[in-house]
XYZ file of C-alpha atoms in Angstrom:
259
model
C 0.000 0.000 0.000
C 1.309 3.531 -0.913
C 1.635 6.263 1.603
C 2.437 9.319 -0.752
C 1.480 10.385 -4.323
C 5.587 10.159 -4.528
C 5.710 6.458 -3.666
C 2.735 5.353 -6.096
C 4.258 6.672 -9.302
C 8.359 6.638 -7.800
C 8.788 3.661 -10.354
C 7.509 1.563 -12.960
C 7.026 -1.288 -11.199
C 5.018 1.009 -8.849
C 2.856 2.010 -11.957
C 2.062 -0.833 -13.208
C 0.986 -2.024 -9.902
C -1.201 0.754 -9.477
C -4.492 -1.011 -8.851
C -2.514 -3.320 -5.969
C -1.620 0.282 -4.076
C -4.781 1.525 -3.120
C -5.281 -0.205 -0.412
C -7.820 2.052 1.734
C -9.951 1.877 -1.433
C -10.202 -1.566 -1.390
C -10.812 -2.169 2.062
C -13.416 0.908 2.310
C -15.310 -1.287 -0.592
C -15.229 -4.125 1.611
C -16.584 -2.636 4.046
C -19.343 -1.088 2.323
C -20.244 -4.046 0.204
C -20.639 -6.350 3.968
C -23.242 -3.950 5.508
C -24.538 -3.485 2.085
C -24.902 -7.203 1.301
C -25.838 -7.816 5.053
C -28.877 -4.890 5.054
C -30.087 -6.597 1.779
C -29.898 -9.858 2.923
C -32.865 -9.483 5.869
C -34.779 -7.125 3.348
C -38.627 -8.590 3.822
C -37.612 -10.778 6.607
C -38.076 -10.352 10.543
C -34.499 -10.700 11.653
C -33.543 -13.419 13.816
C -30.304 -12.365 15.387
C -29.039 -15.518 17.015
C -29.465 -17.213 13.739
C -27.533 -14.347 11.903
C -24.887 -14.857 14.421
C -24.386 -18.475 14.368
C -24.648 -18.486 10.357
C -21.869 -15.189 10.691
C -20.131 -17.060 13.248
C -20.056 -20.213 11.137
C -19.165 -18.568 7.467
C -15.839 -16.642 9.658
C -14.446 -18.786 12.308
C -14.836 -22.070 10.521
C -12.456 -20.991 7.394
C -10.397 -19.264 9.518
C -9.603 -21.946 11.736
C -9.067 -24.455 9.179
C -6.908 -21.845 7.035
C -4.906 -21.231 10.698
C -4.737 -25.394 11.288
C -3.270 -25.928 7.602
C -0.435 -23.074 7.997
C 0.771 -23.982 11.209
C 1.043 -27.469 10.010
C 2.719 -26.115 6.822
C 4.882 -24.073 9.052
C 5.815 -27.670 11.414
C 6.468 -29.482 7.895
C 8.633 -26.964 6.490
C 10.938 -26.536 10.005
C 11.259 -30.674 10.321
C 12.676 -30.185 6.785
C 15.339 -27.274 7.840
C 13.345 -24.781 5.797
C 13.287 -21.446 6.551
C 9.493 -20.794 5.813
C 7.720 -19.781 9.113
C 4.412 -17.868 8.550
C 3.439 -16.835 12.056
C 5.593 -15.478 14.813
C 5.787 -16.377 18.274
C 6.077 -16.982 20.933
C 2.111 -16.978 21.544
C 1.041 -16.551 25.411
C -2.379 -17.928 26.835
C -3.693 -14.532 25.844
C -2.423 -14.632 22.475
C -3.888 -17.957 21.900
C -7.607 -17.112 23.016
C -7.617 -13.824 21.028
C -6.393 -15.673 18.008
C -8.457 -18.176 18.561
C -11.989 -16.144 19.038
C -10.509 -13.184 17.009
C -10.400 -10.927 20.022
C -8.704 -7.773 19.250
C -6.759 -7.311 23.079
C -4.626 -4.393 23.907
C -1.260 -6.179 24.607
C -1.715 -9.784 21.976
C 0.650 -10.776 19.597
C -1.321 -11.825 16.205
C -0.686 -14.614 14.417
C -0.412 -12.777 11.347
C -0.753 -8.569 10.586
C -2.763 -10.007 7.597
C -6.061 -11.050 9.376
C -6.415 -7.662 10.736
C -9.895 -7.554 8.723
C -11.381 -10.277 10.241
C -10.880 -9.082 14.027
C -12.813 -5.711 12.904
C -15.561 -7.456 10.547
C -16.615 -9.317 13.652
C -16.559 -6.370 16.025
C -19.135 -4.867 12.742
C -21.372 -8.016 12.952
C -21.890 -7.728 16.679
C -22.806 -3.817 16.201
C -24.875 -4.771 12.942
C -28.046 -5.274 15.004
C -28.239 -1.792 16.860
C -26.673 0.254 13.836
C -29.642 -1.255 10.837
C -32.594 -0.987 13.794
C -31.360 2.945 14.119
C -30.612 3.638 9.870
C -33.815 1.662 8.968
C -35.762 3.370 11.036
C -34.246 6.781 11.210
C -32.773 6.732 7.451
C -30.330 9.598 7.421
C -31.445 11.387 10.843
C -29.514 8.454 11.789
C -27.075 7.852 8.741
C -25.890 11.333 9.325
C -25.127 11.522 13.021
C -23.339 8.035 13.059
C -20.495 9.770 10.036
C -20.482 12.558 12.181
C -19.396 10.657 15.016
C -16.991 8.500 12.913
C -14.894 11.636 11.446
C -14.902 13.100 15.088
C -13.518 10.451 16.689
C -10.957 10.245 13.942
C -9.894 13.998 14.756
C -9.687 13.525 18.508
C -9.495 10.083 19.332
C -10.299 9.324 23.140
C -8.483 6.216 25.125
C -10.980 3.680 26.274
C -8.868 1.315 28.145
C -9.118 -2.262 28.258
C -11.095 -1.328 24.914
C -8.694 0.710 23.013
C -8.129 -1.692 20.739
C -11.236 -2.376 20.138
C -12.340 0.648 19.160
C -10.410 0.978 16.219
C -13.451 -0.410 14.408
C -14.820 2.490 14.471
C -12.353 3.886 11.685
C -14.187 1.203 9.532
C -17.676 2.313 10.815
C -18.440 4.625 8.142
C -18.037 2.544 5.621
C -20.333 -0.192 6.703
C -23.047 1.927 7.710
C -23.250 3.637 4.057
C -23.355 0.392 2.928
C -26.357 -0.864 4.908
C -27.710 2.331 4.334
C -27.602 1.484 0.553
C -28.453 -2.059 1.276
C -31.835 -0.888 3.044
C -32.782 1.288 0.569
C -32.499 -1.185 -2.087
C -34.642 -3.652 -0.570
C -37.090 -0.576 -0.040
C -36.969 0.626 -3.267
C -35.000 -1.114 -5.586
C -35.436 0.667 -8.835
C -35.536 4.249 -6.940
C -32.304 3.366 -5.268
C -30.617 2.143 -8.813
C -31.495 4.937 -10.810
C -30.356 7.433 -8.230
C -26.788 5.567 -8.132
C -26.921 5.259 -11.864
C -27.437 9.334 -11.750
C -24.956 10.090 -9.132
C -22.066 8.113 -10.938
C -20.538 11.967 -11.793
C -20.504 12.521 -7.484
C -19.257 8.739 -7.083
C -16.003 9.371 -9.393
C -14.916 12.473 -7.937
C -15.594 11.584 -4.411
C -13.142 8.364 -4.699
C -10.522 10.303 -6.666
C -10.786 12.875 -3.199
C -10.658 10.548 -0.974
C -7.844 9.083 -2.556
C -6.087 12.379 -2.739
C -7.269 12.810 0.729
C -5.266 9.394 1.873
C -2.377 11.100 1.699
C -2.687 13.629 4.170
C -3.108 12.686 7.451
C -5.056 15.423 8.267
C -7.609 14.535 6.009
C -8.288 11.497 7.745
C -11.243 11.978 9.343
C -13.196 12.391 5.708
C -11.375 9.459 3.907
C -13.696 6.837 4.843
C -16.856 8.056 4.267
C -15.314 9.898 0.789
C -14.604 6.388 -0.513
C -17.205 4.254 0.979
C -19.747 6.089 -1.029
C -17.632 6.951 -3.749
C -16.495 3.488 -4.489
C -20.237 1.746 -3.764
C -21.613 4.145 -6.214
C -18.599 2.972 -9.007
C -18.583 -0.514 -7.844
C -22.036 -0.529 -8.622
C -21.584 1.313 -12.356
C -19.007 -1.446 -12.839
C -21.201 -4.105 -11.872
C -24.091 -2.798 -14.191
C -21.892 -2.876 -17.945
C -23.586 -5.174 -20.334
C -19.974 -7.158 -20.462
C -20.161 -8.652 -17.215
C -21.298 -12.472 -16.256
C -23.889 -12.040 -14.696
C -24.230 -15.696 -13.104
C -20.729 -15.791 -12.209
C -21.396 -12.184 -10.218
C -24.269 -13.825 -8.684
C -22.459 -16.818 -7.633
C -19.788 -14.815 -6.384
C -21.631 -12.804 -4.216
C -23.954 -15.370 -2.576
C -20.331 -17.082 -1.690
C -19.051 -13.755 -0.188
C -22.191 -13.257 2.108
């Protein structure tokens, strides 16, 4: 991921792997598309929140755990053969191995890997899902609003919360995910409405990705980058996604597997 305008185009190794530097965009999308997909997915249906947790639960920790069970024994293979390969770190105390193992994001663990940094904050999202799509399906953007609000303010002054500090750092992700189930609701509301409106605000969509990726490099700026690209890219995901080119079953499929 590039930190400066400098760094993204300092080579051409760096240009040509432009679309594997923007890394905020990507993960903003991410976020977006979960609470999108997630808002969508109860549309017409009285949610039943143990079973969306067990079925969440299930479609996270299972292929995580078996992913974590097959590198480790990778990792044993490779050192009984003298190889140098070792994945994960160590040493892991009690601690470590309970977070890692539920995906707790503590204040003092060691991870088993920097790279599943997604998954601790996608499960902090689901347990907030309930309380944040009861308050923007009921209050729409009286509540839309105030949650963003929140979001960019607490990424200008950031307050300590203890034992939860870590924790809280899903909040930088919050923005994201609450556009998207935003979206999400109003699609199952309204579906044509809510796809001509994106169709028509495609113009908005471009330039507010192209600011919030300006925006990523100024740390300053911070505290508008999420919600700048959340919208931005759902609104030219979703141009993308409507081109007569694409395959339509295969998007289908893919999607269906995501969620």
């Amino acid at each position: 991921m590039a930190h400066s305008v400098h760094e993204l185009f300092g080579s051409r190794d760096r240009i040509l792997g432009l679309p594997f530097q923007l890394g905020w965009e990507a993960d903003d999308l991410f976020f977006a598309v979960s609470g999108l997909g997630l808002a969508l997915s109860l549309h017409g249906k009285k949610p039943n929140w143990l079973t969306f947790v067990v079925a969440r639960a299930k479609r996270i920790y299972v292929p995580y755990w078996v992913t974590v069970v097959a590198i480790f024994a990778f990792q044993g293979a490779s050192m009984a053969a003298g190889q140098w390969d070792k994945p994960f770190g160590g040493p892991f105390t009690e601690s470590d191995w309970i977070c890692n193992f539920l995906l707790l994001r503590s204040n003092t663990f060691n991870p088993f890997s920097s790279h599943y940094w997604f998954l601790y904050t996608l499960i902090e999202l689901y347990v907030l899902f309930p309380a944040l799509y009861w308050l923007i399906k009921r209050f729409g953007l009286r509540a839309l609003v105030p949650l963003l609000i929140f979001h960019s303010l607490w990424l200008h002054h950031p307050r300590g919360l203890g034992l939860f500090s870590q924790a809280s750092t899903v909040i930088y992700w919050m923005a994201s995910f609450c556009i998207g189930i935003y979206i999400g609701v109003k699609l199952g509301e309204d579906r044509a409405k809510t796809e001509r409106w994106l169709k028509r605000l495609l113009p908005l969509g471009l330039v507010l990705f192209a600011v919030g990726t300006l925006a990523t490099f100024r740390q300053p700026l911070d505290p508008i980058v999420h919600p700048l690209l959340g919208l931005g890219g759902v609104i030219v995901a979703y141009a993308i996604c409507s081109l007569p080119w694409h395959l339509p079953r295969l998007t289908k499929i893919s999607f269906e597997v995501y969620l």
